[in-house]
PDB file of C-alpha atoms in Angstrom:
ATOM      1  CA  MET C  11       2.271  -7.624  94.235  1.00 50.00           C
ATOM      2  CA  SER C  12       0.198  -8.815  91.303  1.00 50.00           C
ATOM      3  CA  ARG C  13      -0.745  -5.230  90.319  1.00 53.00           C
ATOM      4  CA  ARG C  14       2.889  -4.167  90.011  1.00 54.00           C
ATOM      5  CA  LYS C  15       3.652  -7.119  87.863  1.00 52.00           C
ATOM      6  CA  ARG C  16       0.737  -6.324  85.542  1.00 54.00           C
ATOM      7  CA  ARG C  17       1.823  -2.705  85.180  1.00 54.00           C
ATOM      8  CA  SER C  18       5.380  -3.655  84.359  1.00 53.00           C
ATOM      9  CA  GLU C  19       4.191  -5.962  81.567  1.00 54.00           C
ATOM     10  CA  GLU C  20       2.160  -3.223  79.829  1.00 56.00           C
ATOM     11  CA  HIS C  21       4.282  -1.073  77.404  1.00 57.00           C
ATOM     12  CA  ASP C  22       3.702   2.572  76.585  1.00 57.00           C
ATOM     13  CA  PRO C  23       2.247   2.851  72.946  1.00 59.00           C
ATOM     14  CA  HIS C  24       4.116   6.089  72.035  1.00 63.00           C
ATOM     15  CA  ASP C  25       6.234   4.456  69.262  1.00 69.00           C
ATOM     16  CA  ARG C  26       3.328   3.185  67.067  1.00 73.00           C
ATOM     17  CA  TRP C  27       3.598   6.206  64.715  1.00 75.00           C
ATOM     18  CA  LEU C  28       6.767   4.714  63.293  1.00 77.00           C
ATOM     19  CA  ILE C  29       4.738   2.006  61.585  1.00 79.00           C
ATOM     20  CA  SER C  30       2.528   4.541  59.788  1.00 80.00           C
ATOM     21  CA  TYR C  31       5.565   6.647  58.870  1.00 81.00           C
ATOM     22  CA  ALA C  32       7.324   3.628  57.363  1.00 83.00           C
ATOM     23  CA  ASP C  33       4.222   2.805  55.287  1.00 82.00           C
ATOM     24  CA  PHE C  34       4.087   6.412  54.048  1.00 84.00           C
ATOM     25  CA  ILE C  35       7.778   6.399  53.074  1.00 87.00           C
ATOM     26  CA  THR C  36       7.306   3.113  51.194  1.00 87.00           C
ATOM     27  CA  LEU C  37       4.342   4.495  49.237  1.00 84.00           C
ATOM     28  CA  MET C  38       6.244   7.672  48.339  1.00 86.00           C
ATOM     29  CA  PHE C  39       9.192   5.617  47.138  1.00 84.00           C
ATOM     30  CA  ALA C  40       6.937   3.492  44.948  1.00 83.00           C
ATOM     31  CA  PHE C  41       5.266   6.650  43.569  1.00 81.00           C
ATOM     32  CA  PHE C  42       8.582   8.252  42.550  1.00 81.00           C
ATOM     33  CA  VAL C  43       9.775   4.992  40.992  1.00 79.00           C
ATOM     34  CA  VAL C  44       6.626   4.878  38.814  1.00 76.00           C
ATOM     35  CA  MET C  45       6.995   8.548  37.830  1.00 79.00           C
ATOM     36  CA  TYR C  46      10.618   8.019  36.858  1.00 77.00           C
ATOM     37  CA  ALA C  47       9.708   4.993  34.756  1.00 73.00           C
ATOM     38  CA  ILE C  48       7.054   7.011  32.915  1.00 70.00           C
ATOM     39  CA  SER C  49       9.357   9.965  32.229  1.00 68.00           C
ATOM     40  CA  SER C  50      12.313   7.905  30.966  1.00 64.00           C
ATOM     41  CA  VAL C  51      12.748   7.549  27.144  1.00 57.00           C
ATOM     42  CA  ASN C  52      13.181   4.248  25.376  1.00 63.00           C
ATOM     43  CA  GLU C  53      16.227   5.016  23.245  1.00 65.00           C
ATOM     44  CA  GLY C  54      15.559   2.249  20.713  1.00 66.00           C
ATOM     45  CA  LYS C  55      11.927   3.203  20.141  1.00 65.00           C
ATOM     46  CA  TYR C  56      12.865   6.867  19.830  1.00 62.00           C
ATOM     47  CA  ARG C  57      15.459   6.099  17.163  1.00 72.00           C
ATOM     48  CA  VAL C  58      12.922   4.071  15.141  1.00 70.00           C
ATOM     49  CA  ILE C  59      10.386   6.919  15.315  1.00 68.00           C
ATOM     50  CA  SER C  60      12.916   9.571  14.297  1.00 69.00           C
ATOM     51  CA  ASP C  61      14.167   7.460  11.363  1.00 74.00           C
ATOM     52  CA  SER C  62      10.609   6.924  10.094  1.00 70.00           C
ATOM     53  CA  LEU C  63       9.946  10.664  10.287  1.00 65.00           C
ATOM     54  CA  LEU C  64      13.125  11.359   8.314  1.00 71.00           C
ATOM     55  CA  VAL C  65      12.002   8.982   5.553  1.00 68.00           C
ATOM     56  CA  ALA C  66       8.506  10.486   5.509  1.00 62.00           C
ATOM     57  CA  PHE C  67       9.724  14.054   5.123  1.00 61.00           C
ATOM     58  CA  ARG C  68      12.290  13.128   2.461  1.00 63.00           C
ATOM     59  CA  SER C  69       9.427  11.864   0.260  1.00 53.00           C
ATOM     60  CA  THR C  70       7.472  15.098   0.569  1.00 49.00           C
ATOM     61  CA  PRO C  71       5.352  15.778  -2.560  1.00 48.00           C
ATOM     62  CA  ASP C  72       6.707  18.137  -5.205  1.00 49.00           C
ATOM     63  CA  GLY C  73       6.098  21.808  -4.788  1.00 45.00           C
ATOM     64  CA  LEU C  74       6.830  22.088  -1.048  1.00 46.00           C
ATOM     65  CA  GLY C  75       9.401  24.597   0.053  1.00 47.00           C
ATOM     66  CA  SER C  76      12.204  24.091   2.531  1.00 46.00           C
ATOM     67  CA  ALA C  77      11.272  22.818   5.989  1.00 47.00           C
ATOM     68  CA  GLN C  78      13.093  22.017   9.204  1.00 49.00           C
ATOM     69  CA  ILE C  79      11.662  20.009  12.070  1.00 48.00           C
ATOM     70  CA  SER C  80      13.240  19.452  15.478  1.00 49.00           C
ATOM     71  CA  ILE C  81      12.181  16.544  17.671  1.00 48.00           C
ATOM     72  CA  SER C  82      13.072  16.544  21.385  1.00 50.00           C
ATOM     73  CA  PRO C  83      12.487  13.235  23.212  1.00 51.00           C
ATOM     74  CA  ALA C  84      12.112  14.694  26.713  1.00 49.00           C
ATOM     75  CA  ALA C  85      13.182  17.584  28.855  1.00 48.00           C
ATOM     76  CA  GLY C  86      16.860  17.332  29.653  1.00 47.00           C
ATOM     77  CA  ALA C  87      17.503  14.472  27.225  1.00 49.00           C
ATOM     78  CA  GLY C  88      19.652  16.761  25.085  1.00 51.00           C
ATOM     79  CA  ARG C  89      18.999  15.042  21.713  1.00 54.00           C
ATOM     80  CA  VAL C  90      17.651  16.945  18.684  1.00 52.00           C
ATOM     81  CA  VAL C  91      16.970  15.437  15.272  1.00 49.00           C
ATOM     82  CA  SER C  92      16.875  17.893  12.350  1.00 54.00           C
ATOM     83  CA  VAL C  93      15.328  17.077   8.998  1.00 50.00           C
ATOM     84  CA  PRO C  94      17.376  18.537   6.103  1.00 54.00           C
ATOM     85  CA  SER C  95      15.776  21.156   3.895  1.00 57.00           C
ATOM     86  CA  ILE C  96      13.732  19.895   0.942  1.00 55.00           C
ATOM     87  CA  ALA C  97      14.677  21.471  -2.373  1.00 59.00           C
ATOM     88  CA  PRO C  98      11.667  22.999  -4.169  1.00 60.00           C
ATOM     89  CA  GLN C  99      10.625  21.283  -7.410  1.00 61.00           C
ATOM     90  CA  PRO C 100       9.898  23.198 -10.613  1.00 59.00           C
ATOM     91  CA  PRO C 101       6.166  23.680 -11.225  1.00 56.00           C
ATOM     92  CA  LEU C 102       4.410  21.262 -13.567  1.00 54.00           C
ATOM     93  CA  ILE C 103       3.383  22.959 -16.796  1.00 52.00           C
ATOM     94  CA  VAL C 104      -0.016  21.832 -18.036  1.00 51.00           C
ATOM     95  CA  ALA C 105      -1.300  22.771 -21.457  1.00 52.00           C
ATOM     96  CA  ARG C 106      -4.197  25.179 -21.299  1.00 57.00           C
ATOM     97  CA  PRO C 107      -7.541  23.927 -22.625  1.00 58.00           C
ATOM     98  CA  SER C 108      -7.566  26.628 -25.284  1.00 65.00           C
ATOM     99  CA  GLN C 109      -4.148  25.521 -26.557  1.00 63.00           C
ATOM    100  CA  GLU C 110      -5.196  21.856 -26.660  1.00 62.00           C
ATOM    101  CA  ASN C 111      -8.434  22.712 -28.435  1.00 73.00           C
ATOM    102  CA  ALA C 112      -6.482  24.702 -31.008  1.00 76.00           C
ATOM    103  CA  ASN C 113      -4.204  21.712 -31.644  1.00 76.00           C
ATOM    104  CA  LEU C 114      -7.189  19.389 -31.989  1.00 76.00           C
ATOM    105  CA  ARG C 115      -8.829  21.778 -34.447  1.00 80.00           C
ATOM    106  CA  GLN C 116      -5.603  21.888 -36.415  1.00 81.00           C
ATOM    107  CA  MET C 117      -5.433  18.086 -36.581  1.00 81.00           C
ATOM    108  CA  ARG C 118      -9.088  17.891 -37.600  1.00 82.00           C
ATOM    109  CA  GLU C 119      -8.440  20.361 -40.421  1.00 85.00           C
ATOM    110  CA  GLN C 120      -5.480  18.301 -41.605  1.00 85.00           C
ATOM    111  CA  ILE C 121      -7.507  15.095 -41.582  1.00 85.00           C
ATOM    112  CA  ARG C 122     -10.321  16.864 -43.442  1.00 87.00           C
ATOM    113  CA  GLY C 123      -7.781  17.952 -46.061  1.00 88.00           C
ATOM    114  CA  VAL C 124      -6.542  14.357 -46.342  1.00 89.00           C
ATOM    115  CA  ALA C 125     -10.133  13.180 -46.841  1.00 89.00           C
ATOM    116  CA  GLN C 126     -10.668  15.711 -49.632  1.00 91.00           C
ATOM    117  CA  LYS C 127      -7.489  14.629 -51.399  1.00 92.00           C
ATOM    118  CA  ILE C 128      -8.394  10.945 -51.152  1.00 92.00           C
ATOM    119  CA  GLY C 129     -11.887  11.761 -52.378  1.00 91.00           C
ATOM    120  CA  SER C 130     -10.446  13.413 -55.480  1.00 91.00           C
ATOM    121  CA  VAL C 131      -8.218  10.389 -56.179  1.00 91.00           C
ATOM    122  CA  LEU C 132     -11.089   7.909 -55.743  1.00 92.00           C
ATOM    123  CA  ASP C 133     -13.719  10.196 -57.246  1.00 91.00           C
ATOM    124  CA  LYS C 134     -15.022   7.702 -59.821  1.00 91.00           C
ATOM    125  CA  LEU C 135     -15.343   4.913 -57.246  1.00 92.00           C
ATOM    126  CA  VAL C 136     -17.093   7.294 -54.850  1.00 92.00           C
ATOM    127  CA  LYS C 137     -19.627   8.243 -57.530  1.00 92.00           C
ATOM    128  CA  ASP C 138     -20.191   4.564 -58.357  1.00 91.00           C
ATOM    129  CA  GLY C 139     -20.918   3.812 -54.694  1.00 91.00           C
ATOM    130  CA  GLN C 140     -17.914   1.516 -54.337  1.00 93.00           C
ATOM    131  CA  VAL C 141     -16.105   3.824 -51.885  1.00 93.00           C
ATOM    132  CA  ARG C 142     -17.519   5.756 -48.926  1.00 93.00           C
ATOM    133  CA  ILE C 143     -15.477   8.360 -47.033  1.00 92.00           C
ATOM    134  CA  VAL C 144     -16.935   9.150 -43.624  1.00 90.00           C
ATOM    135  CA  GLU C 145     -15.583  11.915 -41.395  1.00 86.00           C
ATOM    136  CA  GLY C 146     -16.041  11.252 -37.674  1.00 80.00           C
ATOM    137  CA  THR C 147     -15.229  13.158 -34.509  1.00 77.00           C
ATOM    138  CA  HIS C 148     -11.636  11.953 -34.359  1.00 76.00           C
ATOM    139  CA  GLY C 149     -10.771  11.088 -37.936  1.00 86.00           C
ATOM    140  CA  ILE C 150     -11.928   9.601 -41.239  1.00 91.00           C
ATOM    141  CA  THR C 151     -12.896   6.112 -42.401  1.00 93.00           C
ATOM    142  CA  ILE C 152     -12.583   4.981 -46.020  1.00 94.00           C
ATOM    143  CA  ASP C 153     -14.831   1.988 -46.807  1.00 95.00           C
ATOM    144  CA  ILE C 154     -13.844   0.234 -50.057  1.00 95.00           C
ATOM    145  CA  ASN C 155     -15.992  -2.540 -51.481  1.00 95.00           C
ATOM    146  CA  ALA C 156     -14.058  -5.817 -51.593  1.00 95.00           C
ATOM    147  CA  SER C 157     -15.133  -6.462 -55.207  1.00 92.00           C
ATOM    148  CA  VAL C 158     -13.037  -3.459 -56.252  1.00 93.00           C
ATOM    149  CA  LEU C 159      -9.924  -4.867 -54.577  1.00 94.00           C
ATOM    150  CA  PHE C 160     -10.083  -8.680 -54.709  1.00 94.00           C
ATOM    151  CA  LEU C 161     -11.489 -11.592 -56.641  1.00 93.00           C
ATOM    152  CA  PRO C 162     -14.069 -13.668 -54.721  1.00 91.00           C
ATOM    153  CA  GLY C 163     -12.400 -15.790 -52.038  1.00 91.00           C
ATOM    154  CA  ASP C 164      -8.972 -14.248 -52.735  1.00 93.00           C
ATOM    155  CA  ALA C 165      -6.724 -11.877 -50.761  1.00 94.00           C
ATOM    156  CA  ARG C 166      -4.436 -10.690 -53.567  1.00 94.00           C
ATOM    157  CA  LEU C 167      -5.004  -7.120 -54.743  1.00 94.00           C
ATOM    158  CA  ASN C 168      -5.823  -6.773 -58.426  1.00 91.00           C
ATOM    159  CA  ASP C 169      -3.780  -4.380 -60.545  1.00 87.00           C
ATOM    160  CA  GLY C 170      -6.338  -1.580 -60.780  1.00 87.00           C
ATOM    161  CA  ALA C 171      -6.953  -1.611 -57.037  1.00 89.00           C
ATOM    162  CA  ALA C 172      -3.234  -1.593 -56.309  1.00 91.00           C
ATOM    163  CA  GLN C 173      -2.797   1.587 -58.361  1.00 91.00           C
ATOM    164  CA  ALA C 174      -5.656   3.370 -56.579  1.00 91.00           C
ATOM    165  CA  LEU C 175      -4.480   2.291 -53.120  1.00 93.00           C
ATOM    166  CA  SER C 176      -0.922   3.326 -53.944  1.00 94.00           C
ATOM    167  CA  ALA C 177      -2.179   6.850 -54.624  1.00 93.00           C
ATOM    168  CA  VAL C 178      -4.023   6.818 -51.289  1.00 94.00           C
ATOM    169  CA  ALA C 179      -0.903   5.559 -49.504  1.00 95.00           C
ATOM    170  CA  ARG C 180       1.210   8.364 -50.970  1.00 95.00           C
ATOM    171  CA  ILE C 181      -1.279  10.873 -49.545  1.00 94.00           C
ATOM    172  CA  LEU C 182      -1.118   9.259 -46.101  1.00 94.00           C
ATOM    173  CA  ALA C 183       2.658   8.726 -46.001  1.00 94.00           C
ATOM    174  CA  PRO C 184       3.663  12.309 -45.004  1.00 93.00           C
ATOM    175  CA  THR C 185       1.085  12.475 -42.196  1.00 91.00           C
ATOM    176  CA  VAL C 186       1.642  11.469 -38.567  1.00 89.00           C
ATOM    177  CA  PHE C 187      -1.724   9.875 -37.801  1.00 90.00           C
ATOM    178  CA  PRO C 188      -2.173   6.174 -36.893  1.00 93.00           C
ATOM    179  CA  ILE C 189      -3.894   4.044 -39.521  1.00 95.00           C
ATOM    180  CA  THR C 190      -6.006   0.931 -38.946  1.00 95.00           C
ATOM    181  CA  VAL C 191      -6.918  -1.367 -41.846  1.00 96.00           C
ATOM    182  CA  GLU C 192      -9.883  -3.675 -41.194  1.00 96.00           C
ATOM    183  CA  GLY C 193     -11.027  -6.602 -43.317  1.00 97.00           C
ATOM    184  CA  HIS C 194     -14.734  -7.560 -43.311  1.00 97.00           C
ATOM    185  CA  THR C 195     -16.738 -10.335 -44.972  1.00 96.00           C
ATOM    186  CA  ASP C 196     -20.379 -11.359 -45.263  1.00 95.00           C
ATOM    187  CA  ASN C 197     -21.874 -14.258 -43.295  1.00 94.00           C
ATOM    188  CA  ILE C 198     -21.438 -16.897 -46.008  1.00 94.00           C
ATOM    189  CA  PRO C 199     -18.768 -19.322 -44.765  1.00 93.00           C
ATOM    190  CA  ILE C 200     -15.639 -19.981 -46.774  1.00 91.00           C
ATOM    191  CA  ALA C 201     -13.674 -23.189 -46.444  1.00 82.00           C
ATOM    192  CA  ASN C 202     -10.651 -23.957 -48.602  1.00 86.00           C
ATOM    193  CA  PRO C 203      -7.047 -24.978 -47.944  1.00 87.00           C
ATOM    194  CA  GLN C 204      -5.876 -21.349 -48.005  1.00 90.00           C
ATOM    195  CA  PHE C 205      -8.652 -19.802 -45.881  1.00 93.00           C
ATOM    196  CA  PRO C 206     -10.375 -22.213 -43.465  1.00 93.00           C
ATOM    197  CA  SER C 207     -12.840 -19.502 -42.405  1.00 94.00           C
ATOM    198  CA  ASN C 208     -13.816 -15.876 -42.957  1.00 95.00           C
ATOM    199  CA  TRP C 209     -11.477 -14.878 -40.140  1.00 96.00           C
ATOM    200  CA  GLU C 210      -8.409 -15.882 -42.142  1.00 95.00           C
ATOM    201  CA  LEU C 211      -9.789 -14.281 -45.314  1.00 96.00           C
ATOM    202  CA  SER C 212     -10.581 -10.931 -43.678  1.00 96.00           C
ATOM    203  CA  GLY C 213      -7.224 -10.804 -41.887  1.00 96.00           C
ATOM    204  CA  ALA C 214      -5.301 -11.669 -45.066  1.00 96.00           C
ATOM    205  CA  ARG C 215      -7.082  -8.941 -47.047  1.00 96.00           C
ATOM    206  CA  ALA C 216      -6.284  -6.334 -44.398  1.00 97.00           C
ATOM    207  CA  SER C 217      -2.650  -7.473 -44.393  1.00 96.00           C
ATOM    208  CA  SER C 218      -2.427  -7.140 -48.182  1.00 96.00           C
ATOM    209  CA  VAL C 219      -3.521  -3.499 -47.975  1.00 96.00           C
ATOM    210  CA  VAL C 220      -1.059  -2.829 -45.141  1.00 97.00           C
ATOM    211  CA  ARG C 221       1.834  -4.313 -47.133  1.00 97.00           C
ATOM    212  CA  LEU C 222       0.975  -2.120 -50.118  1.00 96.00           C
ATOM    213  CA  MET C 223       0.939   0.987 -47.902  1.00 96.00           C
ATOM    214  CA  ILE C 224       4.336   0.119 -46.443  1.00 96.00           C
ATOM    215  CA  ASP C 225       5.705  -0.317 -49.967  1.00 96.00           C
ATOM    216  CA  ASN C 226       4.450   3.205 -50.759  1.00 95.00           C
ATOM    217  CA  GLY C 227       6.157   4.971 -47.855  1.00 95.00           C
ATOM    218  CA  VAL C 228       3.747   4.677 -44.923  1.00 95.00           C
ATOM    219  CA  ALA C 229       5.661   3.920 -41.709  1.00 95.00           C
ATOM    220  CA  ALA C 230       4.949   0.386 -40.498  1.00 95.00           C
ATOM    221  CA  SER C 231       4.783   1.610 -36.886  1.00 94.00           C
ATOM    222  CA  ARG C 232       1.638   3.591 -37.752  1.00 94.00           C
ATOM    223  CA  LEU C 233      -0.220   0.657 -39.295  1.00 95.00           C
ATOM    224  CA  THR C 234      -2.488  -1.995 -37.784  1.00 95.00           C
ATOM    225  CA  ALA C 235      -4.167  -4.841 -39.702  1.00 96.00           C
ATOM    226  CA  THR C 236      -7.294  -6.450 -38.240  1.00 96.00           C
ATOM    227  CA  GLY C 237      -9.737  -9.052 -39.543  1.00 96.00           C
ATOM    228  CA  TYR C 238     -13.317  -9.073 -38.232  1.00 97.00           C
ATOM    229  CA  ALA C 239     -14.864 -11.717 -40.517  1.00 95.00           C
ATOM    230  CA  ASP C 240     -18.659 -11.147 -40.508  1.00 95.00           C
ATOM    231  CA  GLN C 241     -18.858  -9.758 -36.959  1.00 95.00           C
ATOM    232  CA  ARG C 242     -19.256  -6.067 -37.862  1.00 94.00           C
ATOM    233  CA  PRO C 243     -21.807  -5.798 -40.672  1.00 94.00           C
ATOM    234  CA  VAL C 244     -23.038  -2.454 -41.960  1.00 93.00           C
ATOM    235  CA  ALA C 245     -26.027  -3.925 -43.810  1.00 94.00           C
ATOM    236  CA  ASP C 246     -28.433  -6.864 -43.655  1.00 94.00           C
ATOM    237  CA  ASN C 247     -26.717 -10.132 -44.567  1.00 93.00           C
ATOM    238  CA  HIS C 248     -30.060 -11.652 -45.578  1.00 93.00           C
ATOM    239  CA  GLN C 249     -30.089  -9.514 -48.743  1.00 93.00           C
ATOM    240  CA  ALA C 250     -27.613  -9.799 -51.617  1.00 93.00           C
ATOM    241  CA  ASP C 251     -27.058  -6.042 -51.668  1.00 93.00           C
ATOM    242  CA  GLY C 252     -26.398  -6.054 -47.918  1.00 93.00           C
ATOM    243  CA  ARG C 253     -23.879  -8.878 -48.197  1.00 94.00           C
ATOM    244  CA  SER C 254     -22.099  -6.960 -50.966  1.00 94.00           C
ATOM    245  CA  ARG C 255     -21.792  -3.896 -48.738  1.00 94.00           C
ATOM    246  CA  ASN C 256     -20.497  -5.980 -45.847  1.00 95.00           C
ATOM    247  CA  ARG C 257     -17.647  -7.381 -47.953  1.00 96.00           C
ATOM    248  CA  ARG C 258     -15.323  -4.434 -47.581  1.00 96.00           C
ATOM    249  CA  VAL C 259     -11.976  -3.084 -46.387  1.00 97.00           C
ATOM    250  CA  SER C 260     -12.046  -0.106 -44.007  1.00 96.00           C
ATOM    251  CA  ILE C 261      -9.089   2.266 -43.693  1.00 95.00           C
ATOM    252  CA  THR C 262      -9.389   4.440 -40.584  1.00 94.00           C
ATOM    253  CA  VAL C 263      -7.140   7.454 -40.009  1.00 93.00           C
ATOM    254  CA  ASP C 264      -7.647   8.774 -36.498  1.00 85.00           C
ATOM    255  CA  PHE C 265      -6.178   9.978 -33.228  1.00 70.00           C
ATOM    256  CA  LYS C 266      -8.855   8.779 -30.789  1.00 58.00           C
ATOM    257  CA  ASN C 267      -6.396   6.738 -28.686  1.00 49.00           C
ATOM    258  CA  PRO C 268      -5.098   9.053 -25.862  1.00 41.00           C
ATOM    259  CA  ASP C 269      -1.486   7.882 -26.255  1.00 46.00           C
ATOM    260  CA  GLU C 270      -1.603   8.310 -30.021  1.00 43.00           C
ATOM    261  CA  ARG C 271      -3.220  11.735 -29.638  1.00 42.00           C
ATOM    262  CA  ALA C 272      -0.419  12.832 -27.307  1.00 40.00           C
ATOM    263  CA  THR C 273       2.163  11.643 -29.857  1.00 42.00           C
ATOM    264  CA  VAL C 274       0.434  13.521 -32.665  1.00 41.00           C
ATOM    265  CA  LEU C 275       0.233  16.694 -30.568  1.00 41.00           C
ATOM    266  CA  ASP C 276       3.940  16.433 -29.775  1.00 44.00           C
ATOM    267  CA  VAL C 277       4.846  15.994 -33.449  1.00 39.00           C
ATOM    268  CA  LEU C 278       2.690  18.942 -34.488  1.00 40.00           C
ATOM    269  CA  GLN C 279       4.175  21.196 -31.811  1.00 42.00           C
ATOM    270  CA  ASN C 280       7.713  20.318 -32.941  1.00 44.00           C
ATOM    271  CA  THR C 281       6.987  20.778 -36.646  1.00 42.00           C
ATOM    272  CA  PRO C 282       7.840  24.170 -38.220  1.00 43.00           C
ATOM    273  CA  ASN C 283       4.737  26.378 -38.503  1.00 41.00           C
ATOM    274  CA  GLY C 284       2.912  24.028 -36.130  1.00 41.00           C
ATOM    275  CA  GLY C 285       2.699  21.226 -38.691  1.00 39.00           C
ATOM    276  CA  LYS C 286       0.798  23.289 -41.239  1.00 37.00           C
ATOM    277  CA  GLY C 287       3.146  22.143 -43.982  1.00 34.00           C
ATOM    278  CA  ALA C 288       3.090  18.467 -43.038  1.00 34.00           C
ATOM    279  CA  VAL C 289       0.373  17.648 -45.572  1.00 32.00           C
ATOM    280  CA  LYS C 290      -0.193  19.675 -48.705  1.00 32.00           C
ATOM    281  CA  VAL C 291      -3.625  18.946 -50.104  1.00 31.00           C
ATOM    282  CA  SER C 292      -6.099  20.816 -52.218  1.00 32.00           C
ATOM    283  CA  PRO C 293      -9.885  20.541 -51.944  1.00 33.00           C
ATOM    284  CA  ALA C 294     -11.623  18.285 -54.397  1.00 34.00           C
ATOM    285  CA  GLN C 295     -12.880  20.096 -57.454  1.00 33.00           C
TER     286      GLN C 295
END
């Protein structure tokens, strides 16, 4: 009796495979859910990316031809973004080195002609050692001893100096080159109600020369007045002769500044005959 009861309580284990099958189905479901999540497109992020690409390709550097790019977010999404064609830009024309060198040679020849003309006007002062005309790489510098132009401690041009500088200004007026006028002194201090120091004296002397040039037709936009006091000597200030040389006014005609050089080149290229008739000078006899 007890054996029958024990057998009836024991169940046949044939249905245990259902548990494994259910676990398998659950894992497959989770797998497909993950795959679907990976393959789906975030619409907001895609729009941000496509807009940034549009902006990037609209600012394509000059010289590129037309281009069209299609962006597909995913298979079956059915959205295509097309970038409009980019219009080609005209090529940038750069002056050839030979052309620029020719223009620079032309300007150098003109400045050399100006120097010769000024030398003929100031010939007596040049022979007396009161005026030095120095030709540099990018222009000329005219050093005039201050004793020729001003009384000691004064910034007013004397009559003889005004006549000579007026002739120089009339030579420079038709040209297109920038002009810098520099005032220089020796190292002996000056102190009076009009000029508290050599800085004021040197600046006032340079300004007097600039005003005279403007009065004689030189464009004010081409002129610069600068005072250096005793900071740029050309001789030894411990000797009387050196101090005399340091008291001077320097007139520099040049095109060494890149912006000024570009302006001069542009003027020469737009002048009939390439600017050859801009300044008519004859060599000094």
